[in-house]
Coordinates of C-alpha atoms and ligand atoms in Angstrom, one line a residue:
M664 CA -20.2 4.8 2.7
E665 CA -17.6 7.6 3.2
V666 CA -15.2 7.2 6.0
V667 CA -14.2 10.2 8.0
L668 CA -11.2 10.3 10.5
K669 CA -11.4 13.3 12.6
N670 CA -8.1 14.0 14.6
L671 CA -7.8 10.1 15.5
T672 CA -5.2 9.0 18.0
K673 CA -4.4 5.7 19.4
K674 CA -1.4 5.1 21.9
F675 CA -0.6 1.9 23.6
P676 CA 1.3 2.0 26.7
G677 CA 4.7 0.5 26.6
R678 CA 4.8 -3.2 27.3
D679 CA 8.6 -3.1 29.1
K680 CA 8.0 -3.1 33.2
K681 CA 11.3 -1.0 33.7
N682 CA 11.0 1.3 30.7
P683 CA 7.4 1.7 29.6
V684 CA 7.6 3.6 26.2
E685 CA 4.2 4.6 25.1
V686 CA 3.5 3.9 21.1
I687 CA 1.7 6.3 19.2
A688 CA 0.5 3.7 16.9
V689 CA -2.0 6.2 15.2
N690 CA -1.2 9.9 15.1
D691 CA -3.9 12.6 14.6
F692 CA -5.1 10.9 11.1
D693 CA -7.5 13.4 9.8
F694 CA -8.7 12.2 6.7
T695 CA -11.6 11.0 4.3
I696 CA -12.0 7.9 2.9
P697 CA -14.4 8.7 0.0
D698 CA -17.5 6.5 -0.8
G699 CA -17.4 3.4 -3.1
K700 CA -13.6 3.5 -3.5
L701 CA -10.8 1.2 -3.5
V702 CA -8.4 2.5 -0.8
G703 CA -4.7 1.3 0.1
L704 CA -3.5 1.7 3.6
L705 CA 0.1 1.5 2.7
G706 CA 3.3 1.2 4.8
P707 CA 6.2 -0.8 6.4
S708 CA 5.5 -3.5 9.0
G709 CA 4.7 -1.9 12.2
C710 CA 3.4 1.4 11.0
G711 CA 0.2 1.2 12.5
K712 CA -2.1 -0.1 9.6
S713 CA -4.0 -2.7 11.3
T714 CA -4.7 -0.4 14.4
T715 CA -6.3 1.7 12.1
L716 CA -8.3 -0.6 10.6
N717 CA -9.2 -2.2 14.1
L718 CA -10.3 1.5 15.2
I719 CA -12.5 1.7 12.0
S720 CA -14.2 -1.6 12.3
G721 CA -14.7 -0.8 16.2
L722 CA -12.0 -3.9 17.6
E723 CA -10.1 -1.0 19.3
K724 CA -11.2 2.1 21.0
P725 CA -9.5 5.5 20.1
T726 CA -7.4 7.4 22.7
S727 CA -9.2 10.5 21.2
G728 CA -11.1 11.6 17.8
Q729 CA -13.6 10.5 16.3
I730 CA -14.7 8.1 13.2
F731 CA -17.9 9.0 10.8
F732 CA -19.5 6.5 8.5
G733 CA -21.3 9.2 6.4
D734 CA -22.9 11.7 9.0
D735 CA -23.0 8.9 11.9
D736 CA -20.7 9.3 14.3
V737 CA -19.7 5.5 14.8
T738 CA -16.6 6.3 17.5
K739 CA -18.6 4.5 20.7
L740 CA -20.7 1.9 18.4
P741 CA -19.6 -2.0 18.7
P742 CA -18.3 -3.2 16.1
E743 CA -21.2 -5.6 15.3
N744 CA -23.3 -2.5 14.6
R745 CA -21.0 -0.7 12.5
G746 CA -22.0 -2.8 9.2
I747 CA -18.3 -3.8 8.4
G748 CA -17.2 -6.8 6.5
L749 CA -13.7 -7.7 8.0
V750 CA -10.8 -10.1 6.0
F751 CA -7.8 -10.9 7.9
Q752 CA -4.4 -12.4 6.5
N753 CA -5.2 -15.9 8.0
Y754 CA -8.6 -16.7 6.7
A755 CA -10.0 -17.6 10.2
L756 CA -12.7 -19.8 8.7
Y757 CA -14.4 -22.5 11.1
P758 CA -12.6 -25.7 10.5
H759 CA -15.7 -28.0 11.1
L760 CA -18.2 -26.1 9.3
T761 CA -18.6 -26.2 5.4
V762 CA -18.0 -23.3 2.8
R763 CA -21.7 -22.9 3.0
Q764 CA -22.2 -22.9 6.7
N765 CA -19.2 -20.3 7.1
I766 CA -20.6 -17.9 4.4
L767 CA -24.2 -18.6 6.3
F768 CA -22.9 -17.7 9.8
P769 CA -23.1 -13.8 10.0
L770 CA -26.8 -14.1 8.8
Q771 CA -27.7 -16.8 11.2
N772 CA -26.4 -14.2 13.9
L773 CA -28.9 -11.4 13.1
K774 CA -31.6 -11.0 15.6
G775 CA -35.1 -9.3 16.1
K776 CA -36.2 -7.5 13.0
E777 CA -33.1 -8.0 11.2
K778 CA -33.9 -12.0 11.4
L779 CA -33.9 -13.3 7.9
S780 CA -35.7 -16.5 6.5
K781 CA -33.8 -19.8 5.9
Q782 CA -34.4 -19.0 2.1
V783 CA -33.3 -15.6 1.7
M784 CA -30.1 -17.0 3.7
E785 CA -29.2 -19.4 1.2
E786 CA -30.2 -17.2 -1.7
K787 CA -27.7 -14.5 0.0
A788 CA -25.0 -17.0 0.7
L789 CA -25.2 -18.2 -2.9
E790 CA -24.9 -14.9 -4.1
A791 CA -21.8 -14.1 -2.0
A792 CA -20.5 -17.3 -3.2
R793 CA -20.7 -16.6 -6.9
L794 CA -19.6 -13.1 -6.4
V795 CA -16.2 -14.7 -5.5
Q796 CA -16.6 -17.5 -7.4
I797 CA -16.7 -20.5 -5.2
E798 CA -20.1 -21.6 -5.9
D799 CA -19.2 -25.3 -6.5
L800 CA -17.1 -25.5 -3.6
M801 CA -20.5 -25.0 -1.0
A802 CA -20.0 -28.4 0.5
R803 CA -16.3 -28.6 1.1
R804 CA -14.8 -28.0 4.6
P805 CA -12.0 -25.3 4.6
S806 CA -9.4 -28.2 5.3
E807 CA -10.4 -29.2 1.4
L808 CA -9.5 -26.1 -0.3
S809 CA -6.6 -24.0 -1.4
G810 CA -5.3 -21.0 0.1
G811 CA -6.5 -19.0 -2.8
Q812 CA -10.2 -21.0 -2.1
Q813 CA -10.0 -20.4 1.6
Q814 CA -9.5 -16.6 1.2
R815 CA -12.4 -16.2 -1.2
V816 CA -14.8 -18.0 1.5
A817 CA -13.4 -15.4 4.0
I818 CA -14.7 -12.5 1.3
A819 CA -17.8 -14.1 0.4
R820 CA -18.2 -14.7 4.6
A821 CA -17.4 -10.5 5.0
L822 CA -19.7 -9.5 1.7
V823 CA -22.8 -11.8 2.7
K824 CA -24.3 -9.0 4.8
M825 CA -23.7 -6.1 2.3
P826 CA -21.3 -4.1 4.7
K827 CA -21.3 -0.5 4.3
V828 CA -17.3 -0.9 4.5
L829 CA -15.2 -3.7 3.9
L830 CA -11.9 -4.1 5.7
L831 CA -8.9 -6.3 4.6
D832 CA -5.9 -6.6 6.6
E833 CA -3.2 -8.2 4.3
P834 CA -5.4 -10.4 2.8
L835 CA -2.9 -12.0 0.4
S836 CA 0.2 -12.3 2.6
N837 CA -0.5 -16.3 3.0
L838 CA -0.9 -16.9 -1.0
D839 CA 2.1 -17.8 -2.6
A840 CA 3.1 -15.4 -5.7
R841 CA 1.1 -16.6 -8.4
L842 CA -2.1 -16.4 -6.5
R843 CA -1.5 -13.4 -4.9
L844 CA -1.5 -11.8 -8.5
Q845 CA -4.6 -13.4 -9.6
T846 CA -6.6 -12.7 -5.7
R847 CA -5.6 -9.1 -5.9
E848 CA -7.2 -8.7 -9.6
E849 CA -10.3 -10.4 -7.8
I850 CA -10.8 -7.9 -5.0
R851 CA -10.5 -5.4 -7.7
R852 CA -13.3 -6.9 -10.0
I853 CA -15.4 -7.7 -6.8
Q854 CA -14.9 -4.0 -5.3
N855 CA -16.0 -2.9 -9.2
E856 CA -19.1 -4.8 -8.8
T857 CA -20.2 -4.2 -5.3
K858 CA -19.0 -0.6 -5.2
I859 CA -18.5 -1.2 -1.5
T860 CA -16.1 1.2 0.0
T861 CA -12.9 -1.0 0.5
I862 CA -9.8 -0.5 2.5
F863 CA -7.0 -2.6 1.8
V864 CA -4.0 -2.8 4.4
T865 CA -0.9 -4.0 2.8
H866 CA 3.0 -3.2 3.4
D867 CA 3.7 -4.3 -0.3
Q868 CA 3.5 -0.9 -2.5
E869 CA 3.3 -3.0 -5.5
E870 CA 0.2 -4.6 -4.8
A871 CA -1.3 -1.2 -3.4
M872 CA -0.3 0.6 -6.9
S873 CA -1.6 -2.2 -8.8
I874 CA -5.3 -2.0 -7.7
C875 CA -6.0 1.1 -5.4
D876 CA -7.7 3.9 -6.7
L877 CA -6.5 6.0 -3.7
M878 CA -3.5 5.4 -1.4
I879 CA -2.7 6.5 1.9
V880 CA 1.1 6.2 2.5
M881 CA 2.3 6.1 6.2
K882 CA 4.9 5.2 8.6
A883 CA 5.4 5.3 12.1
G884 CA 1.6 6.3 13.0
V885 CA 1.8 9.4 10.5
V886 CA 0.2 9.7 7.5
H887 CA 3.0 10.9 4.9
Q888 CA 0.7 11.4 1.8
I889 CA -2.3 11.0 0.1
G890 CA -3.4 10.5 -3.3
K891 CA -4.0 8.4 -6.7
P892 CA -0.7 5.8 -6.8
Q893 CA 0.6 7.6 -10.0
D894 CA 0.3 11.1 -8.5
I895 CA 2.0 9.8 -5.4
Y896 CA 4.8 8.1 -7.6
D897 CA 5.4 10.9 -9.9
D898 CA 5.3 13.9 -7.1
P899 CA 6.2 12.3 -3.6
K900 CA 6.0 14.6 -0.8
N901 CA 9.2 13.3 0.9
L902 CA 12.2 11.0 0.5
F903 CA 10.8 8.4 2.6
V904 CA 8.0 8.3 0.0
A905 CA 10.0 8.4 -2.9
K906 CA 12.0 5.7 -1.1
F907 CA 8.8 3.4 -0.2
L908 CA 7.1 3.6 -3.9
G909 CA 8.8 1.9 -7.1
T910 CA 10.8 -1.5 -8.3
P911 CA 13.6 -0.9 -8.8
A912 CA 13.8 1.4 -5.9
I913 CA 14.6 5.2 -6.7
N914 CA 18.6 5.8 -6.4
V915 CA 19.3 8.1 -3.9
F916 CA 22.3 10.5 -3.8
E917 CA 24.2 13.0 -1.4
G918 CA 24.4 16.2 -3.6
E919 CA 24.3 19.9 -3.0
V920 CA 22.6 23.1 -4.6
K921 CA 25.4 25.4 -5.7
N922 CA 24.5 29.0 -7.5
G923 CA 21.4 27.6 -9.0
K924 CA 22.9 24.5 -10.0
I925 CA 22.5 20.4 -8.6
Y926 CA 25.5 18.7 -8.1
I927 CA 26.2 14.9 -7.6
G928 CA 29.9 15.4 -6.4
K929 CA 31.2 17.0 -9.5
D930 CA 28.6 16.5 -11.9
G931 CA 26.7 19.3 -12.2
I932 CA 23.4 17.3 -13.0
M933 CA 20.6 20.1 -13.6
D934 CA 19.5 23.4 -13.2
A935 CA 17.5 24.7 -10.2
P936 CA 16.8 28.1 -10.2
K937 CA 15.9 29.9 -7.2
V938 CA 16.9 26.7 -4.7
Q939 CA 19.2 28.2 -1.7
D940 CA 22.3 26.8 -2.1
G941 CA 22.9 23.9 0.6
K942 CA 23.2 19.9 0.9
V943 CA 20.3 17.9 -0.2
Y944 CA 19.6 14.1 -1.5
V945 CA 19.3 13.9 -5.0
G946 CA 16.7 11.0 -5.8
I947 CA 16.6 9.8 -9.9
R948 CA 14.0 6.8 -10.6
P949 CA 15.7 4.0 -12.8
E950 CA 14.0 5.2 -15.9
G951 CA 15.1 8.5 -15.7
F952 CA 18.2 7.8 -17.4
K953 CA 19.2 8.3 -20.9
L954 CA 22.6 7.4 -22.3
A955 CA 24.6 10.0 -23.6
E956 CA 28.1 10.5 -24.3
E957 CA 28.5 13.6 -23.2
G958 CA 25.9 13.4 -20.5
A959 CA 26.0 15.3 -17.1
L960 CA 26.1 12.2 -14.6
K961 CA 29.0 9.7 -14.4
L962 CA 28.6 6.6 -13.3
K963 CA 31.5 3.6 -12.4
L964 CA 29.9 1.1 -14.8
S965 CA 29.8 -2.6 -12.9
R966 CA 27.4 -4.5 -15.1
V967 CA 24.7 -4.7 -17.6
E968 CA 21.7 -7.0 -17.3
V969 CA 19.5 -7.9 -20.5
M970 CA 15.8 -8.2 -19.6
G971 CA 14.0 -8.5 -22.8
R972 CA 12.5 -5.0 -23.5
D973 CA 14.7 -3.3 -21.1
V974 CA 18.3 -3.2 -20.3
S975 CA 19.5 -2.4 -16.7
I976 CA 22.9 -0.4 -16.3
I977 CA 24.2 -1.2 -13.0
G978 CA 26.8 1.4 -12.0
T979 CA 28.4 2.8 -8.5
K980 CA 28.9 6.5 -7.3
E981 CA 30.7 7.6 -4.5
E982 CA 27.6 9.8 -3.4
A983 CA 25.0 7.1 -4.0
Q984 CA 23.4 6.0 -0.8
S985 CA 23.2 2.3 -1.9
K986 CA 26.3 0.1 -3.1
N987 CA 25.1 -0.2 -6.9
V988 CA 22.9 2.7 -9.0
R989 CA 20.5 1.4 -11.6
A990 CA 19.8 3.1 -14.6
I991 CA 16.8 1.4 -17.0
I992 CA 16.9 2.1 -20.8
S993 CA 15.3 0.3 -23.8
S994 CA 17.1 -2.2 -25.1
D995 CA 17.5 -0.5 -28.4
N996 CA 20.2 1.6 -26.8
L997 CA 23.8 -0.2 -27.0
V998 CA 26.0 0.0 -23.8
D999 CA 29.8 -0.5 -24.7
T1000 CA 30.4 -2.7 -21.7
R1001 CA 34.5 -2.6 -22.0
K1002 CA 34.2 1.0 -21.0
D1003 CA 34.7 1.8 -17.4
S1004 CA 32.5 4.3 -17.0
V1005 CA 28.8 5.4 -18.6
A1006 CA 27.4 8.9 -19.0
F1007 CA 23.7 9.9 -18.8
D1008 CA 21.4 12.9 -19.2
L1009 CA 18.3 12.8 -17.0
N1010 CA 14.7 13.4 -17.2
P1011 CA 14.0 16.4 -15.4
K1012 CA 10.6 14.9 -14.4
K1013 CA 12.1 11.6 -12.8
V1014 CA 14.3 13.9 -10.5
F1015 CA 13.8 14.8 -7.2
I1016 CA 15.7 16.8 -4.2
F1017 CA 15.3 16.6 -0.8
D1018 CA 16.0 18.7 2.1
Y1019 CA 19.0 17.2 3.7
D1020 CA 17.9 17.8 7.6
T1021 CA 13.8 17.5 6.8
E1022 CA 14.0 15.2 4.0
E1023 CA 10.9 17.0 2.5
R1024 CA 10.9 17.8 -1.3
I1025 CA 12.4 20.9 -2.6
R1026 CA 10.6 21.8 -5.6
F1027 CA 12.1 23.5 -8.1
Ligands
LIG385 P1 1.4 -3.1 11.4 O1 -0.2 -3.2 11.1 O2 1.1 -1.7 10.3 O3 2.2 -3.8 11.1 P2 0.4 -2.3 13.9 O4 -0.9 -1.5 13.9 O5 0.1 -3.9 13.9 O6 1.1 -2.2 12.9 O7 1.2 -1.8 15.5 C1 1.5 -0.1 15.2 C2 2.5 -0.2 16.3 O8 1.5 -0.4 17.5 C3 3.3 -1.4 16.5 O9 4.5 -0.6 17.2 C4 3.0 -2.5 17.8 O10 4.0 -2.9 18.4 C5 2.2 -1.2 18.6 N1 0.7 -2.2 18.9 C6 -0.1 -2.6 18.1 N2 -0.7 -3.5 19.1 C7 -0.4 -3.1 20.3 C8 -1.1 -3.6 21.4 N3 -2.5 -4.5 21.8 N4 -0.2 -3.4 22.9 C9 0.7 -2.6 22.7 N5 1.2 -2.4 21.3 C10 0.4 -2.6 20.5
LIG386 MG1 -0.5 -5.7 10.6

């Protein structure tokens, strides 16, 4: 099911009585979530991800704008009539019910002509349990399950009615690192098998990058970029997006364009013909550096970290935004650690410049 947001806005009144400042949690969202895809809603904490999800589910009412599921305007429909499945960070299972009863619960609530026979309900519950591979745990109570198993039960419960749209709000946040990896692969597999349009909220860029077909990157209630994870990484629209994606993070420098050349301090690192003279931010991805005796960019060498396949060269530069500049090169390259400076050539595809005031990308 395609989900269309049309000029969707949600404002919350200020909570501070003396100085009520309105919060625009969702600011004029206008985009389409394509049918049958796993879509990541990504952004830092407090940027409006949960509010967006709650508007789509109907738990929150928009201040203005519309929501369509396919051709149907669902803006005024209550959550139970939207055909959605919801999963939250804190599983929210009924503690006194068994796994089986938890999964059955949404089916038992169906009324009128939607009402199902006992046998059909049991079959559907078992099918959902199989999908998340917990069919052996049906008789247990939530307290007898690990966190990962509890989250699978919550996913099965959300899937049992075969929703048109599955909404997941930071579903992996309560799991330890290993389970987080495993469960995110599971979510990818389940989405592939069911083809249910799935919206996956996370603040973790790596999580979103690794499993999503499409990502929506947002900050402070505003959508900054929508695209395939790799496309956004390779072609960020602005400095925020460039900095938010990638571990280790992109290196950012204060720089300048002069006579068609990009400078970081005295180092003229690259030609940028036709770009106006002026101050810029220069972003260089850690994998964009190549050791070169006569290289254009020089760093003061701090230390070298050898990590198997790769070597990280940590250096400093006065114009850098952060204390350390990190370059990742293949471990075949030798670095003379006795030297106090090191020079690099740069891969032009890994170098971005941004307007100093607007922080928008300048293409060259
Ligand atoms: P996220 O899920 O990305 O962390 P939220 O959608 O929960 O962010 O919140 C977005 C913004 O809206 C935050 O500034 C938050 O404080 C505010 N907010 C969320 N819910 C309410 C509410 N019920 N009343 C007032 N402000 C709210
Ligand atoms: Mg949230």
